[in-house]
mmCIF file of C-alpha atoms in Angstrom:
data_model
loop_
_atom_site.group_PDB
_atom_site.id
_atom_site.type_symbol
_atom_site.label_atom_id
_atom_site.label_comp_id
_atom_site.label_asym_id
_atom_site.label_seq_id
_atom_site.Cartn_x
_atom_site.Cartn_y
_atom_site.Cartn_z
ATOM 1 C CA UNK V 129 83.044 185.960 115.987
ATOM 2 C CA UNK V 130 84.680 185.420 119.391
ATOM 3 C CA UNK V 131 87.630 183.129 120.017
ATOM 4 C CA UNK V 132 87.132 181.437 123.378
ATOM 5 C CA UNK V 133 90.193 179.486 124.515
ATOM 6 C CA UNK V 134 89.724 176.303 126.510
ATOM 7 C CA UNK V 135 92.149 173.825 128.005
ATOM 8 C CA UNK V 136 92.062 170.495 126.213
ATOM 9 C CA UNK V 137 92.542 167.337 128.326
ATOM 10 C CA UNK V 138 95.942 166.832 126.683
ATOM 11 C CA UNK V 139 97.045 170.222 127.936
ATOM 12 C CA UNK V 140 96.868 171.883 124.545
ATOM 13 C CA UNK V 141 95.223 175.247 124.085
ATOM 14 C CA UNK V 142 92.414 174.874 121.618
ATOM 15 C CA UNK V 143 89.657 177.154 120.441
ATOM 16 C CA UNK V 144 86.123 176.224 121.440
ATOM 17 C CA UNK V 145 84.133 175.887 118.230
ATOM 18 C CA UNK V 146 80.871 175.734 120.157
ATOM 19 C CA UNK V 147 81.456 179.292 121.336
ATOM 20 C CA UNK V 148 82.024 180.660 117.855
ATOM 21 C CA UNK V 149 79.508 179.135 115.481
ATOM 22 C CA UNK V 150 75.907 177.868 115.472
ATOM 23 C CA UNK V 151 75.658 174.082 115.550
ATOM 24 C CA UNK V 152 73.141 171.301 115.151
ATOM 25 C CA UNK V 153 72.725 168.671 117.819
ATOM 26 C CA UNK V 154 75.419 166.563 116.171
ATOM 27 C CA UNK V 155 77.882 169.480 116.383
ATOM 28 C CA UNK V 156 77.793 170.178 112.638
ATOM 29 C CA UNK V 157 77.739 173.865 111.721
ATOM 30 C CA UNK V 158 74.484 174.853 110.099
ATOM 31 C CA UNK V 159 75.031 175.001 106.333
ATOM 32 C CA UNK V 160 72.786 178.034 105.886
ATOM 33 C CA UNK V 161 74.820 180.111 108.338
ATOM 34 C CA UNK V 162 78.322 179.035 107.303
ATOM 35 C CA UNK V 163 79.979 181.481 104.906
ATOM 36 C CA UNK V 164 81.507 180.406 101.612
ATOM 37 C CA UNK V 165 85.279 180.712 101.813
ATOM 38 C CA UNK V 166 87.430 182.676 99.421
ATOM 39 C CA UNK V 167 88.874 180.542 96.568
ATOM 40 C CA UNK V 168 92.434 181.278 97.715
ATOM 41 C CA UNK V 169 91.649 179.973 101.213
ATOM 42 C CA UNK V 170 89.920 176.881 99.846
ATOM 43 C CA UNK V 171 92.976 176.118 97.709
ATOM 44 C CA UNK V 172 95.316 176.275 100.711
ATOM 45 C CA UNK V 173 93.016 174.196 102.903
ATOM 46 C CA UNK V 174 92.594 171.536 100.240
ATOM 47 C CA UNK V 175 96.364 171.285 99.921
ATOM 48 C CA UNK V 176 96.675 170.762 103.669
ATOM 49 C CA UNK V 177 93.931 168.134 103.728
ATOM 50 C CA UNK V 178 94.990 166.237 100.638
ATOM 51 C CA UNK V 179 98.630 166.061 101.757
ATOM 52 C CA UNK V 180 97.718 164.524 105.108
ATOM 53 C CA UNK V 181 95.675 161.295 105.049
ATOM 54 C CA UNK V 182 94.826 161.499 108.753
ATOM 55 C CA UNK V 183 93.280 164.944 108.333
ATOM 56 C CA UNK V 184 91.469 163.853 105.192
ATOM 57 C CA UNK V 185 89.921 160.874 106.996
ATOM 58 C CA UNK V 186 88.879 163.078 109.896
ATOM 59 C CA UNK V 187 87.215 165.725 107.764
ATOM 60 C CA UNK V 188 85.407 163.238 105.525
ATOM 61 C CA UNK V 189 84.306 160.943 108.335
ATOM 62 C CA UNK V 190 80.554 160.564 108.470
ATOM 63 C CA UNK V 191 79.880 162.291 105.163
ATOM 64 C CA UNK V 192 77.507 160.603 102.765
ATOM 65 C CA UNK V 193 79.457 160.084 99.518
ATOM 66 C CA UNK V 194 76.261 159.761 97.533
ATOM 67 C CA UNK V 195 75.031 163.220 98.514
ATOM 68 C CA UNK V 196 78.311 165.084 98.810
ATOM 69 C CA UNK V 197 79.755 167.160 95.995
ATOM 70 C CA UNK V 198 83.123 168.608 95.108
ATOM 71 C CA UNK V 199 81.898 172.003 96.265
ATOM 72 C CA UNK V 200 81.091 170.914 99.838
ATOM 73 C CA UNK V 201 84.486 172.060 101.074
ATOM 74 C CA UNK V 202 83.887 175.586 99.823
ATOM 75 C CA UNK V 203 81.786 176.182 102.918
ATOM 76 C CA UNK V 204 83.236 176.946 106.351
ATOM 77 C CA UNK V 205 80.863 174.358 107.770
ATOM 78 C CA UNK V 206 82.802 171.514 106.149
ATOM 79 C CA UNK V 207 86.072 172.507 107.808
ATOM 80 C CA UNK V 208 84.666 173.483 111.191
ATOM 81 C CA UNK V 209 82.424 170.500 111.937
ATOM 82 C CA UNK V 210 84.558 169.352 114.876
ATOM 83 C CA UNK V 211 86.091 172.601 116.097
ATOM 84 C CA UNK V 212 87.081 175.994 114.753
ATOM 85 C CA UNK V 213 89.769 174.656 112.474
ATOM 86 C CA UNK V 214 89.565 177.635 110.127
ATOM 87 C CA UNK V 215 89.725 180.976 111.927
ATOM 88 C CA UNK V 216 88.220 184.040 110.268
ATOM 89 C CA UNK V 217 88.339 187.661 111.347
ATOM 90 C CA UNK V 218 85.058 188.874 112.876
ATOM 91 C CA UNK V 219 84.859 191.978 110.701
ATOM 92 C CA UNK V 220 85.386 190.758 107.143
ATOM 93 C CA UNK V 221 85.725 186.938 107.354
ATOM 94 C CA UNK V 222 89.364 187.178 106.335
ATOM 95 C CA UNK V 223 91.463 184.039 106.896
ATOM 96 C CA UNK V 224 93.558 184.606 110.028
ATOM 97 C CA UNK V 225 94.382 181.174 111.418
ATOM 98 C CA UNK V 226 94.626 177.401 111.071
ATOM 99 C CA UNK V 227 93.820 175.388 114.189
ATOM 100 C CA UNK V 228 94.472 171.631 114.311
ATOM 101 C CA UNK V 229 95.117 171.541 118.068
ATOM 102 C CA UNK V 230 92.878 168.983 119.755
ATOM 103 C CA UNK V 231 91.637 167.586 116.426
ATOM 104 C CA UNK V 232 93.711 164.437 117.016
ATOM 105 C CA UNK V 233 95.194 164.136 113.544
ATOM 106 C CA UNK V 234 98.768 163.494 112.417
ATOM 107 C CA UNK V 235 100.374 166.064 110.174
ATOM 108 C CA UNK V 236 102.992 164.623 107.840
ATOM 109 C CA UNK V 237 103.319 167.421 105.303
ATOM 110 C CA UNK V 238 102.397 171.075 105.767
ATOM 111 C CA UNK V 239 104.586 172.415 102.942
ATOM 112 C CA UNK V 240 101.841 172.500 100.233
ATOM 113 C CA UNK V 241 99.667 174.534 102.600
ATOM 114 C CA UNK V 242 102.368 177.143 103.174
ATOM 115 C CA UNK V 243 103.136 177.208 99.457
ATOM 116 C CA UNK V 244 99.527 178.144 98.723
ATOM 117 C CA UNK V 245 99.440 180.655 101.586
ATOM 118 C CA UNK V 246 102.365 182.396 99.897
ATOM 119 C CA UNK V 247 101.191 181.982 96.287
ATOM 120 C CA UNK V 248 97.710 183.255 97.115
ATOM 121 C CA UNK V 249 99.104 186.082 99.260
ATOM 122 C CA UNK V 250 97.182 185.151 102.414
ATOM 123 C CA UNK V 251 99.196 187.655 104.417
ATOM 124 C CA UNK V 252 96.598 187.977 107.168
ATOM 125 C CA UNK V 253 97.586 184.625 108.734
ATOM 126 C CA UNK V 254 98.197 185.291 112.448
ATOM 127 C CA UNK V 255 97.690 181.934 114.181
ATOM 128 C CA UNK V 256 99.220 178.534 113.458
ATOM 129 C CA UNK V 257 98.071 175.795 115.824
ATOM 130 C CA UNK V 258 99.610 172.420 115.010
ATOM 131 C CA UNK V 259 99.449 171.236 118.617
ATOM 132 C CA UNK V 260 99.259 167.466 119.057
ATOM 133 C CA UNK V 261 99.810 166.733 115.368
ATOM 134 C CA UNK V 262 103.384 165.393 115.607
ATOM 135 C CA UNK V 263 104.336 167.706 112.766
ATOM 136 C CA UNK V 264 108.051 167.377 112.008
ATOM 137 C CA UNK V 265 110.049 170.509 112.699
ATOM 138 C CA UNK V 266 112.037 169.936 109.504
ATOM 139 C CA UNK V 267 108.788 169.926 107.537
ATOM 140 C CA UNK V 268 107.494 172.995 109.371
ATOM 141 C CA UNK V 269 110.761 174.808 108.672
ATOM 142 C CA UNK V 270 110.530 173.957 104.979
ATOM 143 C CA UNK V 271 107.041 175.430 104.904
ATOM 144 C CA UNK V 272 107.845 178.604 106.852
ATOM 145 C CA UNK V 273 110.827 179.258 104.585
ATOM 146 C CA UNK V 274 108.387 179.620 101.687
ATOM 147 C CA UNK V 275 106.668 182.587 103.280
ATOM 148 C CA UNK V 276 107.540 186.108 102.279
ATOM 149 C CA UNK V 277 108.638 188.711 104.796
ATOM 150 C CA UNK V 278 105.136 190.202 104.898
ATOM 151 C CA UNK V 279 103.480 186.847 105.579
ATOM 152 C CA UNK V 280 105.994 185.823 108.243
ATOM 153 C CA UNK V 281 105.532 189.158 109.990
ATOM 154 C CA UNK V 282 101.794 188.535 110.350
ATOM 155 C CA UNK V 283 102.237 185.300 112.345
ATOM 156 C CA UNK V 284 101.918 186.183 116.030
ATOM 157 C CA UNK V 285 100.792 182.886 117.620
ATOM 158 C CA UNK V 286 102.462 179.499 117.195
ATOM 159 C CA UNK V 287 101.104 176.458 119.049
ATOM 160 C CA UNK V 288 103.226 173.294 118.899
ATOM 161 C CA UNK V 289 102.377 171.579 122.179
ATOM 162 C CA UNK V 290 102.551 167.790 122.282
ATOM 163 C CA UNK V 291 104.529 167.281 119.082
ATOM 164 C CA UNK V 292 107.425 165.280 120.558
ATOM 165 C CA UNK V 293 109.994 167.823 119.410
ATOM 166 C CA UNK V 294 112.660 166.790 121.900
ATOM 167 C CA UNK V 295 112.493 163.036 121.422
ATOM 168 C CA UNK V 296 112.366 163.461 117.638
ATOM 169 C CA UNK V 297 115.439 165.697 117.658
ATOM 170 C CA UNK V 298 113.635 168.625 116.137
ATOM 171 C CA UNK V 299 115.157 171.362 118.292
ATOM 172 C CA UNK V 300 117.577 172.776 115.726
ATOM 173 C CA UNK V 301 114.868 173.008 113.084
ATOM 174 C CA UNK V 302 112.543 174.628 115.624
ATOM 175 C CA UNK V 303 115.248 177.158 116.431
ATOM 176 C CA UNK V 304 115.395 178.136 112.748
ATOM 177 C CA UNK V 305 111.589 178.419 112.625
ATOM 178 C CA UNK V 306 111.667 180.784 115.602
ATOM 179 C CA UNK V 307 114.424 182.840 114.039
ATOM 180 C CA UNK V 308 112.302 183.290 110.917
ATOM 181 C CA UNK V 309 109.241 184.315 112.931
ATOM 182 C CA UNK V 310 110.963 186.122 115.793
ATOM 183 C CA UNK V 311 110.149 189.699 114.796
ATOM 184 C CA UNK V 312 106.420 189.520 115.503
ATOM 185 C CA UNK V 313 105.795 186.263 117.402
ATOM 186 C CA UNK V 314 103.851 187.040 120.589
ATOM 187 C CA UNK V 315 102.681 183.629 121.833
ATOM 188 C CA UNK V 316 104.675 180.379 121.678
ATOM 189 C CA UNK V 317 103.373 177.065 123.021
ATOM 190 C CA UNK V 318 105.940 174.265 123.419
ATOM 191 C CA UNK V 319 104.395 172.348 126.300
ATOM 192 C CA UNK V 320 104.697 168.560 126.574
ATOM 193 C CA UNK V 321 107.401 168.171 123.946
ATOM 194 C CA UNK V 322 110.015 166.092 125.807
ATOM 195 C CA UNK V 323 112.372 169.077 125.742
ATOM 196 C CA UNK V 324 115.440 168.626 127.918
ATOM 197 C CA UNK V 325 117.835 171.169 129.346
ATOM 198 C CA UNK V 326 120.150 170.969 126.358
ATOM 199 C CA UNK V 327 117.219 171.664 124.046
ATOM 200 C CA UNK V 328 116.396 174.883 125.872
ATOM 201 C CA UNK V 329 120.059 175.859 125.807
ATOM 202 C CA UNK V 330 119.891 175.526 122.014
ATOM 203 C CA UNK V 331 116.648 177.530 121.834
ATOM 204 C CA UNK V 332 117.763 180.286 124.215
ATOM 205 C CA UNK V 333 119.335 182.628 121.598
ATOM 206 C CA UNK V 334 116.186 182.571 119.460
ATOM 207 C CA UNK V 335 113.934 183.114 122.489
ATOM 208 C CA UNK V 336 116.104 185.932 123.792
ATOM 209 C CA UNK V 337 116.029 187.672 120.412
ATOM 210 C CA UNK V 338 112.222 187.439 120.069
ATOM 211 C CA UNK V 339 111.568 190.943 121.339
ATOM 212 C CA UNK V 340 107.777 190.793 120.874
ATOM 213 C CA UNK V 341 107.298 187.418 122.582
ATOM 214 C CA UNK V 342 104.867 187.921 125.463
ATOM 215 C CA UNK V 343 103.651 184.421 126.395
ATOM 216 C CA UNK V 344 105.806 181.274 126.560
ATOM 217 C CA UNK V 345 104.419 177.833 127.442
ATOM 218 C CA UNK V 346 106.940 175.162 128.459
ATOM 219 C CA UNK V 347 104.938 173.035 130.904
ATOM 220 C CA UNK V 348 105.512 169.313 131.149
ATOM 221 C CA UNK V 349 109.028 169.177 129.722
ATOM 222 C CA UNK V 350 112.324 168.063 131.291
ATOM 223 C CA UNK V 351 114.130 171.379 131.581
ATOM 224 C CA UNK V 352 115.749 170.626 134.954
ATOM 225 C CA UNK V 353 118.371 173.055 136.245
ATOM 226 C CA UNK V 354 120.189 173.340 132.904
ATOM 227 C CA UNK V 355 117.041 174.401 131.086
ATOM 228 C CA UNK V 356 116.052 176.757 133.905
ATOM 229 C CA UNK V 357 119.437 178.466 133.571
ATOM 230 C CA UNK V 358 118.753 178.961 129.852
ATOM 231 C CA UNK V 359 115.333 180.478 130.596
ATOM 232 C CA UNK V 360 116.989 182.675 133.217
ATOM 233 C CA UNK V 361 119.169 184.051 130.408
ATOM 234 C CA UNK V 362 116.042 184.732 128.354
ATOM 235 C CA UNK V 363 114.540 186.691 131.248
ATOM 236 C CA UNK V 364 117.691 188.775 131.639
ATOM 237 C CA UNK V 365 118.113 189.445 127.912
ATOM 238 C CA UNK V 366 117.842 193.103 126.989
ATOM 239 C CA UNK V 367 115.395 192.322 124.167
ATOM 240 C CA UNK V 368 113.129 190.128 126.322
ATOM 241 C CA UNK V 369 109.580 191.399 126.840
ATOM 242 C CA UNK V 370 108.026 188.249 128.266
ATOM 243 C CA UNK V 371 104.927 188.856 130.372
ATOM 244 C CA UNK V 372 103.820 185.282 131.104
ATOM 245 C CA UNK V 373 106.067 182.231 131.599
ATOM 246 C CA UNK V 374 104.667 178.739 132.195
ATOM 247 C CA UNK V 375 107.245 176.285 133.565
ATOM 248 C CA UNK V 376 105.147 173.854 135.592
ATOM 249 C CA UNK V 377 106.386 170.260 135.973
ATOM 250 C CA UNK V 378 109.896 170.769 134.589
ATOM 251 C CA UNK V 379 111.929 169.277 137.438
ATOM 252 C CA UNK V 380 114.008 172.437 137.847
ATOM 253 C CA UNK V 381 114.652 171.950 141.590
ATOM 254 C CA UNK V 382 116.179 174.543 143.895
ATOM 255 C CA UNK V 383 119.192 175.117 141.620
ATOM 256 C CA UNK V 384 116.909 175.889 138.682
ATOM 257 C CA UNK V 385 114.816 178.241 140.823
ATOM 258 C CA UNK V 386 117.975 180.124 141.762
ATOM 259 C CA UNK V 387 118.850 180.513 138.081
ATOM 260 C CA UNK V 388 115.388 181.879 137.357
ATOM 261 C CA UNK V 389 115.704 184.249 140.288
ATOM 262 C CA UNK V 390 118.994 185.543 138.908
ATOM 263 C CA UNK V 391 117.348 186.119 135.539
ATOM 264 C CA UNK V 392 114.489 187.973 137.193
ATOM 265 C CA UNK V 393 116.712 190.384 139.112
ATOM 266 C CA UNK V 394 116.767 193.030 136.389
ATOM 267 C CA UNK V 395 113.707 191.900 134.448
ATOM 268 C CA UNK V 396 111.066 194.616 134.131
ATOM 269 C CA UNK V 397 108.332 192.887 132.118
ATOM 270 C CA UNK V 398 107.363 189.468 133.590
ATOM 271 C CA UNK V 399 103.992 189.648 135.330
ATOM 272 C CA UNK V 400 103.097 185.945 135.691
ATOM 273 C CA UNK V 401 105.363 183.002 136.540
ATOM 274 C CA UNK V 402 104.042 179.456 136.852
ATOM 275 C CA UNK V 403 106.347 177.012 138.645
ATOM 276 C CA UNK V 404 103.998 174.328 139.969
ATOM 277 C CA UNK V 405 105.413 170.886 140.686
ATOM 278 C CA UNK V 406 109.125 171.669 140.365
ATOM 279 C CA UNK V 407 110.441 170.699 143.815
ATOM 280 C CA UNK V 408 112.120 174.069 144.305
ATOM 281 C CA UNK V 409 111.949 173.638 148.082
ATOM 282 C CA UNK V 410 112.717 176.325 150.641
ATOM 283 C CA UNK V 411 116.065 177.198 149.010
ATOM 284 C CA UNK V 412 114.432 178.007 145.704
ATOM 285 C CA UNK V 413 111.621 179.926 147.381
ATOM 286 C CA UNK V 414 114.078 182.006 149.386
ATOM 287 C CA UNK V 415 116.089 182.837 146.268
ATOM 288 C CA UNK V 416 112.940 184.080 144.541
ATOM 289 C CA UNK V 417 111.865 185.973 147.659
ATOM 290 C CA UNK V 418 115.196 187.773 147.961
ATOM 291 C CA UNK V 419 115.077 188.939 144.352
ATOM 292 C CA UNK V 420 111.512 190.199 144.706
ATOM 293 C CA UNK V 421 112.379 192.077 147.882
ATOM 294 C CA UNK V 422 115.389 193.586 146.147
ATOM 295 C CA UNK V 423 113.224 194.696 143.235
ATOM 296 C CA UNK V 424 110.700 196.193 145.620
ATOM 297 C CA UNK V 425 113.432 198.174 147.356
ATOM 298 C CA UNK V 426 114.506 199.506 143.952
ATOM 299 C CA UNK V 427 110.874 200.117 142.976
ATOM 300 C CA UNK V 428 111.165 198.017 139.841
ATOM 301 C CA UNK V 429 109.164 194.903 140.787
ATOM 302 C CA UNK V 430 106.726 193.848 138.056
ATOM 303 C CA UNK V 431 105.912 190.226 138.984
ATOM 304 C CA UNK V 432 102.441 190.087 140.516
ATOM 305 C CA UNK V 433 101.389 186.468 139.990
ATOM 306 C CA UNK V 434 103.590 183.579 141.118
ATOM 307 C CA UNK V 435 102.262 180.021 141.261
ATOM 308 C CA UNK V 436 104.351 177.534 143.217
ATOM 309 C CA UNK V 437 101.981 174.778 144.366
ATOM 310 C CA UNK V 438 103.441 171.310 144.988
ATOM 311 C CA UNK V 439 107.017 172.455 145.514
ATOM 312 C CA UNK V 440 107.702 171.156 149.014
ATOM 313 C CA UNK V 441 107.746 174.574 150.670
ATOM 314 C CA UNK V 442 107.803 174.951 154.420
ATOM 315 C CA UNK V 443 105.407 177.332 156.136
ATOM 316 C CA UNK V 444 107.907 180.118 156.731
ATOM 317 C CA UNK V 445 109.354 180.036 153.200
ATOM 318 C CA UNK V 446 105.875 179.988 151.658
ATOM 319 C CA UNK V 447 104.631 182.843 153.829
ATOM 320 C CA UNK V 448 107.612 185.131 153.253
ATOM 321 C CA UNK V 449 107.580 184.431 149.515
ATOM 322 C CA UNK V 450 103.888 185.298 149.413
ATOM 323 C CA UNK V 451 104.520 188.571 151.198
ATOM 324 C CA UNK V 452 107.371 189.401 148.821
ATOM 325 C CA UNK V 453 105.083 188.924 145.831
ATOM 326 C CA UNK V 454 102.369 190.916 147.602
ATOM 327 C CA UNK V 455 99.818 189.422 145.267
ATOM 328 C CA UNK V 456 96.187 188.457 145.799
ATOM 329 C CA UNK V 457 96.928 185.212 143.990
ATOM 330 C CA UNK V 458 99.129 184.064 146.884
ATOM 331 C CA UNK V 459 97.004 183.457 149.976
ATOM 332 C CA UNK V 460 98.844 182.534 153.159
ATOM 333 C CA UNK V 461 98.805 178.779 153.628
ATOM 334 C CA UNK V 462 97.793 177.946 150.055
ATOM 335 C CA UNK V 463 101.364 177.010 149.104
ATOM 336 C CA UNK V 464 101.895 174.401 151.795
ATOM 337 C CA UNK V 465 102.045 170.695 151.021
#
């Protein structure tokens, strides 16, 4: 089974079910090809469904009550009719992930699910995608706290894009979630969450301590210069091993770009930096250029992909920044307004 990632129109990363399972014309997985799930997995999934009316309505929509039975949900086909909600390993069909991103359901209680994950010892769980579900960070924290050390250490991908964390004042609870998962978390998606600079200041210690974090999505928030300074601290942290940072449309301005540049000065891991639509201007571009040139002179430059479209750059600043990156992704003239 392959896991093909696609970009949902809301900006959330979702997994393309069509690329992973045979379907009928109405996008329902063929019953004769869908494996029967393990009882422990069924128990956890039922708890998640039955604790969340929106998910229950979604999963049961279009089913004929007269022909359905209590055993219908024992098949993977029931859960994956709309997308690959239940992720299984390709080798042994072991449960490795729950994916609600793009399903357009509201999650009000995930605690029973995590309780069953722990009780049934589903320690192979690697991916949690609650993107776009508006799951409360207090509720998520309560659930994650139930997991044993072994189970927490298996979680490497956490997708929470579009959950309104900032406006719902969930930052402190999110910080505690990250602290519990920090040892092995590799991908974190927090895009479109109304996070402000102060929120990123609060999250900075947890992000800096997450030594295995490789990919961080923060697009579409309101970081501004204060948040950019916090992310600059993450980049300069001795434990940081970030390889990809997505900060598009965060209103960081030239001051924020300078803070990021300062954080990059001694960073030896970041390969990709996305800064589209941040109005960094020539001042911000020059600050980034100077750091990259300095790194090159010290033979420690790692950054190879820098995306700065729609930032109000003049021709000279754009050209010299492109040369400093020395990357095929930056073609002369492509950065101009």
